[in-house]
XYZ file of C-alpha atoms in Angstrom:
625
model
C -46.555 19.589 0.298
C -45.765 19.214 -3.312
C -44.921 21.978 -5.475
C -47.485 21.788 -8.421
C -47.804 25.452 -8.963
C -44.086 26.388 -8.452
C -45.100 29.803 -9.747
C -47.999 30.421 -7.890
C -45.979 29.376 -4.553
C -42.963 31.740 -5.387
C -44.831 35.333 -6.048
C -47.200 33.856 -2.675
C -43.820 34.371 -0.685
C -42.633 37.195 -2.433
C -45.283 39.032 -1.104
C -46.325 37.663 2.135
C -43.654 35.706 3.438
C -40.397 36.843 5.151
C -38.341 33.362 5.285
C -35.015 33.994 3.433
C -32.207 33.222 1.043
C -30.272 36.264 0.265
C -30.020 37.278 -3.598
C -27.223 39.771 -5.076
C -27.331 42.340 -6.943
C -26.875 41.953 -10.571
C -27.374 45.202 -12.712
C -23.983 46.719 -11.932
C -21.540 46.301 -15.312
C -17.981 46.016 -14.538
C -15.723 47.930 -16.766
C -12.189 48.085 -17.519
C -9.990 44.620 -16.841
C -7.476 46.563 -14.506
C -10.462 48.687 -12.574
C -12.834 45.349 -11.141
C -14.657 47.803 -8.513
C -17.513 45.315 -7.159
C -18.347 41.496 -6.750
C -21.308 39.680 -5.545
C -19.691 36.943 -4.685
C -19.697 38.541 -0.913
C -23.678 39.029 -1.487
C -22.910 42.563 -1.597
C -21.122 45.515 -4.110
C -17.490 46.194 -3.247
C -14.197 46.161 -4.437
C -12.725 42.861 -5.512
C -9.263 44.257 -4.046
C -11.024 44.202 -0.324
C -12.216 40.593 -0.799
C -10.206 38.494 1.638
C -9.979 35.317 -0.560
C -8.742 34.219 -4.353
C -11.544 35.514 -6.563
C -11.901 36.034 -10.694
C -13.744 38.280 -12.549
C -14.521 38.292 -16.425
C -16.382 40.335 -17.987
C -16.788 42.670 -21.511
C -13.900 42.088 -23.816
C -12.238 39.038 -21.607
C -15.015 37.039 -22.415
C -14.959 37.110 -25.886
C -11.066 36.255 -26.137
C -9.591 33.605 -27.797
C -12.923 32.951 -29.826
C -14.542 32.032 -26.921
C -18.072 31.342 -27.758
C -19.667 29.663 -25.046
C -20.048 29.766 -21.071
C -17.421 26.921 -20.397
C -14.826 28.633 -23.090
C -14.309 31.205 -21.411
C -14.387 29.839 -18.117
C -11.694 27.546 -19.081
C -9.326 30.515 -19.783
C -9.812 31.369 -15.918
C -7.189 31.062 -13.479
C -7.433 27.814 -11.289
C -10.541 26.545 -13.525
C -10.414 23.488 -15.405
C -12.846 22.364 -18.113
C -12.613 19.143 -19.213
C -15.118 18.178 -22.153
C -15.255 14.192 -22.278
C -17.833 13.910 -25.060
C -20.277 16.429 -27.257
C -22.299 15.882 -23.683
C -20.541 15.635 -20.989
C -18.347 18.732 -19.213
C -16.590 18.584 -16.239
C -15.287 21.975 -13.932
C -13.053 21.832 -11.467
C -11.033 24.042 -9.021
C -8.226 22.940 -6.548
C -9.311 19.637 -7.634
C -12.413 19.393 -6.592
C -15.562 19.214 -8.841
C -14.596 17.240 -11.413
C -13.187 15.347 -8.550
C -14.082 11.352 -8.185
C -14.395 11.813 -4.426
C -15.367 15.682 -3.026
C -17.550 17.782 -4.950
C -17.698 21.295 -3.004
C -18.254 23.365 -5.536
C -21.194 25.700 -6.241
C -22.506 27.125 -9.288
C -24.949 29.847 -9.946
C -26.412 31.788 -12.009
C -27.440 35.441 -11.590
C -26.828 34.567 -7.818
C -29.111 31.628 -7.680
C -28.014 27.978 -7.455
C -27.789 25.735 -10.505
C -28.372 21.866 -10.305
C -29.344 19.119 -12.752
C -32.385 16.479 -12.362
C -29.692 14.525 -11.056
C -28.676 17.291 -8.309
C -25.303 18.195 -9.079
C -24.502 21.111 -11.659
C -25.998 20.832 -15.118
C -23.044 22.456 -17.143
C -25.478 21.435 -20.413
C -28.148 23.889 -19.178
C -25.521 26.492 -18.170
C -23.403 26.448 -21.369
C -24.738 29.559 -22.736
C -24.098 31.392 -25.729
C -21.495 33.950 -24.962
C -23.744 36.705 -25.807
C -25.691 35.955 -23.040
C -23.075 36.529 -20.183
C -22.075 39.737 -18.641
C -19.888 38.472 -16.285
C -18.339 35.360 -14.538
C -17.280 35.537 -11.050
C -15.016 32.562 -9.282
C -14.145 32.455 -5.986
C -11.994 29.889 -4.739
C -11.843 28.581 -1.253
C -14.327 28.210 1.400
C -17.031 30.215 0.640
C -19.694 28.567 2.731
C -20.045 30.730 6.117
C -22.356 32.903 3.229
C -23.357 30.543 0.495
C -23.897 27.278 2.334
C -21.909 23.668 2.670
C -22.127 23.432 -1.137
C -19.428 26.069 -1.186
C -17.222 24.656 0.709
C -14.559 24.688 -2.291
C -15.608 27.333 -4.476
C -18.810 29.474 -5.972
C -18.472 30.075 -9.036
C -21.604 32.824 -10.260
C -22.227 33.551 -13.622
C -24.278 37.051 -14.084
C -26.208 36.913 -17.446
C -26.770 40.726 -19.235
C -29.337 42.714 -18.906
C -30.706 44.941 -21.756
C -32.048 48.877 -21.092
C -32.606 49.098 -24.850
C -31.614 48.076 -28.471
C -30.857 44.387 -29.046
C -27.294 42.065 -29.553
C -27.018 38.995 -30.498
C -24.371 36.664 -32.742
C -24.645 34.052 -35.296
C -21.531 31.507 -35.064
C -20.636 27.771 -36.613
C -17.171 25.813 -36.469
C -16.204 22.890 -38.499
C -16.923 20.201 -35.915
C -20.370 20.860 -37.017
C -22.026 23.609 -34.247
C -24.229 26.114 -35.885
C -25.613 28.191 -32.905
C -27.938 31.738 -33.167
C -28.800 33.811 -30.099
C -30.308 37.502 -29.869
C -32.066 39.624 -26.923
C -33.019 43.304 -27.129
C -35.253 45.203 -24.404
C -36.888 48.289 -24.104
C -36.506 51.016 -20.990
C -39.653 53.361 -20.091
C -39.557 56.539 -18.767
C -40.604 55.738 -15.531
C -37.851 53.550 -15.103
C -39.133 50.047 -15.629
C -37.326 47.874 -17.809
C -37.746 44.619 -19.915
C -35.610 42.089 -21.715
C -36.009 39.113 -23.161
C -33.422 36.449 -24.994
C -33.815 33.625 -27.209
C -31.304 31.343 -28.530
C -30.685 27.878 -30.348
C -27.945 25.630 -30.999
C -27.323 22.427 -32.729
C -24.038 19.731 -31.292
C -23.327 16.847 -33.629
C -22.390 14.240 -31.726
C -18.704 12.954 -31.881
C -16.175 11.335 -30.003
C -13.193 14.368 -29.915
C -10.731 11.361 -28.001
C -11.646 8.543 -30.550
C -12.842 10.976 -33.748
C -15.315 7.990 -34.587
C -19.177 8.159 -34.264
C -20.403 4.974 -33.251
C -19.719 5.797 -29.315
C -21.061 9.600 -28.810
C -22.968 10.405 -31.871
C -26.490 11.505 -29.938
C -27.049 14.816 -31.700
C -27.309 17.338 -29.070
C -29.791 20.423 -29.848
C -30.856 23.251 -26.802
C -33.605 26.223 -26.847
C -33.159 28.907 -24.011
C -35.503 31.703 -23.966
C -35.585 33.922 -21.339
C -37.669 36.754 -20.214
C -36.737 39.627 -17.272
C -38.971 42.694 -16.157
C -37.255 45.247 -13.719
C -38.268 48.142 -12.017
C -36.301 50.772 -10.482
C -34.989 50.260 -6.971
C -34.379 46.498 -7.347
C -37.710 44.627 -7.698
C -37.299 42.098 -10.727
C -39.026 39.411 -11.766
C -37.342 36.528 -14.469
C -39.304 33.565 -16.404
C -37.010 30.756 -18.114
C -37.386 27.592 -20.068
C -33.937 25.712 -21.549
C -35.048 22.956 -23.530
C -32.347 20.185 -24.512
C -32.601 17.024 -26.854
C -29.727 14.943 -26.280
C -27.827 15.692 -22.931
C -27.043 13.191 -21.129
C -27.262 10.741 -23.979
C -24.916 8.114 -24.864
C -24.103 5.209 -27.063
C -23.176 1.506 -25.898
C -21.439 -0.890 -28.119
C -22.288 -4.569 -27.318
C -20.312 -6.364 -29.936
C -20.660 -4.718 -33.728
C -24.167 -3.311 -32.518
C -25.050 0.205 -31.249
C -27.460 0.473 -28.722
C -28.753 4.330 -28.694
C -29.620 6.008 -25.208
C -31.143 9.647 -25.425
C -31.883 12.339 -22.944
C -34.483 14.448 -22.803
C -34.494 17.200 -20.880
C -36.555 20.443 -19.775
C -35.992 22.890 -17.296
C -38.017 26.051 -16.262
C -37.386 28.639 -13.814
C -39.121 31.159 -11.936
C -37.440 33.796 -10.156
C -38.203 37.566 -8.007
C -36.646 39.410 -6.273
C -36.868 43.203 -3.962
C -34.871 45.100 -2.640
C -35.902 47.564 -0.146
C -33.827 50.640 1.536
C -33.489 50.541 5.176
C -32.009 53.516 8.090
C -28.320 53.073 8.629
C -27.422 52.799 5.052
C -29.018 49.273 5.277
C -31.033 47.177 2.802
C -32.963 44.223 2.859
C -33.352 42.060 -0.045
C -36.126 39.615 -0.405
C -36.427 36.539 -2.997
C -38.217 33.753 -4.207
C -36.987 30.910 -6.902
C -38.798 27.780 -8.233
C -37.089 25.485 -10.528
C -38.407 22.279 -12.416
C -35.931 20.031 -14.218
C -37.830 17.223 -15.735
C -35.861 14.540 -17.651
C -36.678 11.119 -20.232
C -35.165 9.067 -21.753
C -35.531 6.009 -24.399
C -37.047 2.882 -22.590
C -39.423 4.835 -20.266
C -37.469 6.337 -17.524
C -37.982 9.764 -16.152
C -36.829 12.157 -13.632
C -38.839 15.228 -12.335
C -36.825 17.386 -9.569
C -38.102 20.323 -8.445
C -36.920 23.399 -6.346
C -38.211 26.022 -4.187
C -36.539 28.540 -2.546
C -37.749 31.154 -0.332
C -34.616 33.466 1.444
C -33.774 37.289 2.570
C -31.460 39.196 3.904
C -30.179 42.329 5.866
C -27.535 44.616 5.420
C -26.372 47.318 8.421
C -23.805 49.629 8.502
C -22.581 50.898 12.121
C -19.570 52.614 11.908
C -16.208 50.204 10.975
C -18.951 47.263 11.051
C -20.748 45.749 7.980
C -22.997 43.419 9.180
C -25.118 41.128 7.093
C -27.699 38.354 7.893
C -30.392 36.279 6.925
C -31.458 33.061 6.086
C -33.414 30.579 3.400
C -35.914 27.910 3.527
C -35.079 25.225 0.290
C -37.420 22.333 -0.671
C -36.817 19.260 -3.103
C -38.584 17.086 -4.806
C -37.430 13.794 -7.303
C -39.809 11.750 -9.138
C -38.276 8.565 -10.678
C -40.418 6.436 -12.596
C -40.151 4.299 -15.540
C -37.766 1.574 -16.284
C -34.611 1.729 -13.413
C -30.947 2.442 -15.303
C -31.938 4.869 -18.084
C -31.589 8.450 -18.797
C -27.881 8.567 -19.117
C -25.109 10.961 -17.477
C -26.359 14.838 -17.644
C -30.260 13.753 -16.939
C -29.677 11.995 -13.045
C -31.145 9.473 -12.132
C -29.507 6.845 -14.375
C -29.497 3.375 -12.283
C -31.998 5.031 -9.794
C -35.070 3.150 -8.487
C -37.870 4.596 -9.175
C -40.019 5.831 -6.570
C -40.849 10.116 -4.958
C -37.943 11.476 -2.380
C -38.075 14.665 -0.724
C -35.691 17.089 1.050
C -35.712 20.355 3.015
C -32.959 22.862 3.812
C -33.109 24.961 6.657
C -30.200 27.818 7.184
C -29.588 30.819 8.583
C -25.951 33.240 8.712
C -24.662 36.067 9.763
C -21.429 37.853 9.110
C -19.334 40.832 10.305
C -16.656 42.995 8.692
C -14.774 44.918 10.962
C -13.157 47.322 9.550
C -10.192 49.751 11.293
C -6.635 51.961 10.562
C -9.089 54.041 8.390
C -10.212 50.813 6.126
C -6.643 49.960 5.819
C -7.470 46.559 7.384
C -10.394 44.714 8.381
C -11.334 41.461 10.217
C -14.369 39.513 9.327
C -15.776 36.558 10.965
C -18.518 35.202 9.881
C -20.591 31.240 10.811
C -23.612 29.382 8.840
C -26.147 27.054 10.534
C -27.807 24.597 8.286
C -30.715 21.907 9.188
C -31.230 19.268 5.862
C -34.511 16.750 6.757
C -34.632 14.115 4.476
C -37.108 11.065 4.581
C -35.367 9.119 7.649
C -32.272 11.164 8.755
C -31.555 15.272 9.361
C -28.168 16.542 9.139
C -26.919 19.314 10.992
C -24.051 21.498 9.072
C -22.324 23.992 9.834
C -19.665 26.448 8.379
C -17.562 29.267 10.298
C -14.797 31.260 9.420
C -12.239 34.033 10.679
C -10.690 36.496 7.444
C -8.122 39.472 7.693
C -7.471 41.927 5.298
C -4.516 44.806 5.547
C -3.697 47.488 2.633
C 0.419 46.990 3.346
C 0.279 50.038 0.742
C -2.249 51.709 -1.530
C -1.660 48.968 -4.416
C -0.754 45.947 -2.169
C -3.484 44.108 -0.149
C -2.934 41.218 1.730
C -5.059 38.868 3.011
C -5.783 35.562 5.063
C -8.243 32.809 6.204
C -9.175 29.952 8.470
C -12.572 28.539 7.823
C -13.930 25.178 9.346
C -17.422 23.409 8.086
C -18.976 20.533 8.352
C -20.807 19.214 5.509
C -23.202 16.245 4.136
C -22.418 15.581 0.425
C -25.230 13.081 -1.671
C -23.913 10.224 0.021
C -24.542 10.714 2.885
C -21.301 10.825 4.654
C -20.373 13.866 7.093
C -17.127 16.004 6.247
C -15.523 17.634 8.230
C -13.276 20.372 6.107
C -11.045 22.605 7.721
C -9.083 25.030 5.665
C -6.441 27.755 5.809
C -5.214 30.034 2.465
C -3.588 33.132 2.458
C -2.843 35.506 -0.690
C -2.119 39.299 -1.953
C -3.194 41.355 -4.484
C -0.529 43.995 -5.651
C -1.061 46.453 -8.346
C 2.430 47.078 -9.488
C 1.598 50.146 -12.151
C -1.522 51.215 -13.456
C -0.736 48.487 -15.872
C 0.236 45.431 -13.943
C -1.694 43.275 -11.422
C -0.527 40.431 -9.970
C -2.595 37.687 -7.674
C -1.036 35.199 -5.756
C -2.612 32.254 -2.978
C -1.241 29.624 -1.248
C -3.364 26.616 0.269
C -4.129 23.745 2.539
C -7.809 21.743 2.714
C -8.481 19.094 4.842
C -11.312 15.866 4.379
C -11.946 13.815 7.407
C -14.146 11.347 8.263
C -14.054 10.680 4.072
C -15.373 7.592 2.954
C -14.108 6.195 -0.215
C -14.593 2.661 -1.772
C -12.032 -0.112 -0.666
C -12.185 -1.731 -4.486
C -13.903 -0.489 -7.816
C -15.190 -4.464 -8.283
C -18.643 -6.772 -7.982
C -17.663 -7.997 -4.676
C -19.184 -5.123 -2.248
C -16.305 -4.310 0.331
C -17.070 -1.305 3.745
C -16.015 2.018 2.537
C -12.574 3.062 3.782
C -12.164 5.885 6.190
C -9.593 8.259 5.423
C -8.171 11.728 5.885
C -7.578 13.405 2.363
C -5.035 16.439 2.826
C -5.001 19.133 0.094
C -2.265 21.942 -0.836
C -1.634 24.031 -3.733
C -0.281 27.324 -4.989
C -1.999 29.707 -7.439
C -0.654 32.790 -9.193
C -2.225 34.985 -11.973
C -0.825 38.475 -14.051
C -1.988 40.830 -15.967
C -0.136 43.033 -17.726
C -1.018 45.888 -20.777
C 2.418 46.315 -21.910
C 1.325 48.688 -24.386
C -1.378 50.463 -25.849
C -1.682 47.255 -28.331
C -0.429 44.352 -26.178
C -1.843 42.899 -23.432
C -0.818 39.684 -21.806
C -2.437 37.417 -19.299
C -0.972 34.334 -17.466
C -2.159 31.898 -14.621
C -0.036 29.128 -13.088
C -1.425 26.324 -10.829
C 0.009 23.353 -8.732
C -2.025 21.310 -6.551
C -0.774 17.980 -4.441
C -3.337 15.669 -2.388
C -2.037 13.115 0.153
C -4.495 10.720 1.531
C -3.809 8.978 5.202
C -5.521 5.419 5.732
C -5.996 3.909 8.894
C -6.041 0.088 7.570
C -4.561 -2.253 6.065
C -7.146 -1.999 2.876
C -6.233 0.426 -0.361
C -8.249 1.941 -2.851
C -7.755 2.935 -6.342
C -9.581 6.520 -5.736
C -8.013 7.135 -2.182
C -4.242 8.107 -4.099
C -3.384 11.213 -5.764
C -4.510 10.242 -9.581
C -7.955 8.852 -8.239
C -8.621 12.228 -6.322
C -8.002 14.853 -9.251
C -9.757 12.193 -11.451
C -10.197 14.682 -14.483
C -8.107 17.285 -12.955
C -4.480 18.102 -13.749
C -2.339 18.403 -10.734
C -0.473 21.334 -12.953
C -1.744 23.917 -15.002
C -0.439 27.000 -17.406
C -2.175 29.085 -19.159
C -1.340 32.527 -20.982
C -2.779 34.422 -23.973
C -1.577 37.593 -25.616
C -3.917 39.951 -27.281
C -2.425 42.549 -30.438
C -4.582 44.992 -31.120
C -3.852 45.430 -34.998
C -5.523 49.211 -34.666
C -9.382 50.261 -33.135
C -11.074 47.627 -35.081
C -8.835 44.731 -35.715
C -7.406 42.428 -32.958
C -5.693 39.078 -33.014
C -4.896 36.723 -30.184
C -2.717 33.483 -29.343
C -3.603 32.003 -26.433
C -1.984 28.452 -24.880
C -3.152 26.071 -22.161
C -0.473 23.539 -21.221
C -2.150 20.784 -18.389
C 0.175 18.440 -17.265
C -0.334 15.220 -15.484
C -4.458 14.534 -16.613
C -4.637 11.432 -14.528
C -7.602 10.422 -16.151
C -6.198 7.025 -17.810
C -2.843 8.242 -16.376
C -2.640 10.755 -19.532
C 1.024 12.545 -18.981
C -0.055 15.776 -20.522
C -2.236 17.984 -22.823
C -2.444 20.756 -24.364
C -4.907 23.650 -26.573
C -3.242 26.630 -28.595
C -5.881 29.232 -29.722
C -5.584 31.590 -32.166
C -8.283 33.803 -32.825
C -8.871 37.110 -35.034
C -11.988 39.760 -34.549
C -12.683 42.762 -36.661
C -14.812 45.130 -35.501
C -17.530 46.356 -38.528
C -19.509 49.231 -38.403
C -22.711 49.613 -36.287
C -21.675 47.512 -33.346
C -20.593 44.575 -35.560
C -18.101 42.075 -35.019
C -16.411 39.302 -36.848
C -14.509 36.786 -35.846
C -12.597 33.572 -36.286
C -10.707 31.211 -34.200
C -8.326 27.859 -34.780
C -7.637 25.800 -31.791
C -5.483 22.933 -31.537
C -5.912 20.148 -28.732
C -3.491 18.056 -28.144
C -3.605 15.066 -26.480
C -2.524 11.273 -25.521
C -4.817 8.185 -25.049
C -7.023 7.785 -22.326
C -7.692 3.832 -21.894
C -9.748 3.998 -19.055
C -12.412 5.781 -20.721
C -12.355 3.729 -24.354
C -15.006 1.805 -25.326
C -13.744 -1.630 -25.569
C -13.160 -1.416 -30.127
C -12.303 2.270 -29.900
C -8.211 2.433 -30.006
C -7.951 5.582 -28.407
C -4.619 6.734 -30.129
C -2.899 9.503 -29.807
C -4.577 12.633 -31.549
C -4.603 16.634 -32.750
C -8.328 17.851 -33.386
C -8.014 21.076 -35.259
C -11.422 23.260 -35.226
C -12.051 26.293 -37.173
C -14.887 28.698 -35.777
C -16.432 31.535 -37.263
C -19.351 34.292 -36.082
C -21.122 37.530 -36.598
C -21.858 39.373 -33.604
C -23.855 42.707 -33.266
C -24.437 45.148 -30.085
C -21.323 43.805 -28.279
């Protein structure tokens, strides 16, 4: 079956079919920093203190600090995120390693609780770089998440929750000296009766430069994106969302064969159609019911294209009996790539590049269940929780699998402690089964009504990985290894006063690969498994409110070790000012500083690469934040 009518299919199985993929609920705002009360990152509302793993919230004012005025600039001021921006195109995000690195990619990413992916099938960070306007809230939860979320999560979700508008309208018009000049407004209306509707439109223009090199004549594709959205929502939790992101330029790229350029570009368009309902059941139960259809299609100069598309059918069940919170459910995905044109093209963000062209198809069957035990009068709990998964591709199926065992105790009213063993098996794109065992335990203590202070400790596992005995021409069998992965993560918050409020985050990871030949590979060592990912990172940021309107912030990220061309360090200091204008207005400004040395093994070969300091000044108007 192919999915022509994407749309037609989706609000079909909305309303007569009962396969499932559970959806979260999105409509709750969070509000202070220090009083986080819910998180769907556990497909249901409750307290981030009772989540048994490391999680992140930002939301309202934190994701607007330090001029952040994007998706990815705030989530780089997260604790255990990296962002990495190689180009005006291409992004890379990473936690504990993993995502941006060269080997395991475990990490999933979604938006408004559904799952994000490129023509090319892994996360299109060029689609989901939205205006900061746009978000309400980003939610990152590192470790194994996959017993509710599937093998994809077998590192980390990271959800990001876009807002929702009742009434009135907000919006922000920003440029910085690199040459971005970006608008972006929504407003919505709320009736009586309780229905509501929003809808959001933005544009943005990227020149394109080289921020290692500072020359054009290797990344100068000019990148410009539309993104208009529209939402309808009734009372009770039906809703019903219509999207189309429009890019010119990701994934495109420049070549330099001797003095001449030869110009790649990406084109790329991706629409989305998405419902949802939620229905009250006895026992203080609910069961949520969704549908989702996604088509990315993507071109590029010289002919080739890539059409993917998505559709996801999925519910799920929530019960209460007594100490128990039980959920379940399942999902039914199916995928289909069109390649055609000339083989090679397209570039990095579109997929496909160096694919043959040709139809493939995929289908993911899975089904969970999980149950939170809780006892001592909620002072502790005990979940265990398991995932079944059936992926049919042309010639193969895969059977995965993810279970996991979780403990929670409330030592005292402010300190919660918590711990977990999770085991999956998984099937990444090629083709090779993982199995990942993990173990991570952490706490949570609120020290004062002021202070807050997270801390986790680590160890993953990778066996059965296959990684490539030489990066060369001459073809060589894959190596198998055992990749072993431990780390340490710790994160405060502190208002020290009324005007001062301080945030820091530290992180230290270590892999260790074991080999069972003779053989050695350039990716199976420490540097070649981060890849874009320091092994140690710092980060802290101090915000001085001047008085009620004014505000000014200095912010540093210190990364050392970016193994990427065996770079021994870098750094970005922020510092950003807001006023706050009458009528819900806002101005800002922000200088950042990146610091950084050369990366050969990513310089073209007449681009020097030396050692640099990129200074940007930004600027923006923002109303109804």
């Amino acid at each position: 079956m192919r999915a022509h009518h994407p749309c037609l299919l989706l609000l079909a199985a909305m309303f007569f079919c009962g396969e499932v993929r559970p959806q979260t609920l999105l409509d709750q705002p969070l509000e202070a920093l220090m009083e986080v009360n819910l998180t769907t990152l556990g497909r249901r509302v409750q307290p981030e203190q009772d989540m048994a793993i490391a999680t992140s919230v930002y939301a309202g004012e934190d994701l607007r600090r330090g001029g952040a005025r994007t998706l990815l600039d705030a989530l780089a001021w997260m604790p255990g995120v990296t962002v990495e921006r190689f180009n005006a195109h291409t992004w890379s995000v990473a936690t504990r390693g993993d995502g941006a690195s060269l080997i395991a990619h475990n990490t999933l990413v979604m938006r408004d609780g559904r799952e994000q992916e490129g023509s090319g099938g892994g996360p299109a960070w060029g689609f989901l770089n939205m205006p900061i306007e746009r978000v309400q809230r980003i939610e990152v939860q590192r470790g194994a998440g996959n017993t509710l979320w599937g093998a994809n999560a077998a590192n980390c979700v990271i959800n990001v929750v876009t807002r929702t508008v009742d009434s009135g309208s907000s919006g922000a018009v920003d440029a910085d000296s690199s040459g971005r000049l970006a608008v972006g407004a929504q407003w919505g209306t709320r009736s009586d009766s309780g229905w509501s509707t929003a809808f959001w439109v933005s544009g943005q223009h990227q020149p394109g430069s080289d921020l290692f090199a500072g020359r054009r004549d290797w990344d100068n594709q000019e990148d410009r994106a539309l993104d208009a959205t529209a939402r309808l929502t009734a009372e009770g939790g039906a809703e019903v969302v219509f999207d189309v992101n429009a890019y010119n330029g990701i994934g495109g790229a420049n070549a330099n064969v001797g003095r001449a350029v030869v110009r790649r570009e990406g084109h790329s368009t991706q629409r989305e159609w998405s419902a949802r309902m939620s229905v009250p059941q006895p026992q203080d139960g609910r069961l949520e019911l969704a549908g989702y259809a996604q088509e990315m299609k993507t071109s590029a100069i010289g002919g080739a294209e890539t059409d993917r598309r998505n559709v996801d059918l999925s519910g799920q069940r929530f019960w209460r009996f007594g100490p128990h919170d039980v959920i379940a459910g399942g999902s039914m995905r199916s995928t289909w790539t069109t390649r055609s044109g000339a083989a090679g093209g397209g570039g990095g963000g579109g997929g496909g590049g160096g694919a043959q062209p040709g139809e493939t198809a995929s289908q993911l069957m899975q089904v969970f269940g999980q149950d939170e035990w809780h006892f001592a009068d909620n002072q502790g709990a005990v979940i265990v929780g398991a995932q079944a998964q059936r992926l049919f591709r042309a010639t193969d199926a895969d059977n995965i699998y993810a279970a996991t065992l979780r403990l929670r105790w409330s030592a005292t009213p402010a300190l919660s402690l918590w711990a977990g063993l999770s085991r999956s098996g998984t099937s990444p794109d090629g083709g090779q089964e993982l199995t990942i065992p993990s173990i991570e335990t952490g706490l949570r203590w609120k020290a004062s009504s002021s202070l807050q202070v997270n801390a986790a400790v680590f160890e993953q596992r990778f066996t059965s990985l296959l990684v490539p005995a030489a990066l060369g021409a001459t073809p060589l069998p894959p190596l198998d290894t055992k990749l072993r992965v431990r780390g340490a993560e710790a994160d405060v918050r502190w208002q020290a006063t009324q005007r001062w409020d301080v945030q820091a985050s530290l992180t230290v990871l270590r892999a260790h690969f074991d080999i069972a030949d003779t053989r050695s590979s350039p990716l199976a060592t420490e540097e070649g498994y981060f890849g874009a990912t320091p092994d140690r990172t710092f980060k802290a940021r101090a915000l001085y409110r001047l008085d009620d309107r004014q505000s000014v912030e200095l912010g540093l990220r210190a990364r050392s070790n970016l193994n990427v061309g065996f770079s021994p360090g870098r750094g970005v200091l922020d510092l950003a000012y807001r006023q706050q204008l009458p009528g819900h207005v806002e101005f800002g400004s922000a200088i950042q500083q990146l610091n950084h040395d050369s990366l050969p093994n990513f310089r073209p070969p007449n681009t020097p690469f030396p050692y640099r300091e990129v200074r940007t000044l930004a600027m923006w108007l923002a109303w109804g934040v």
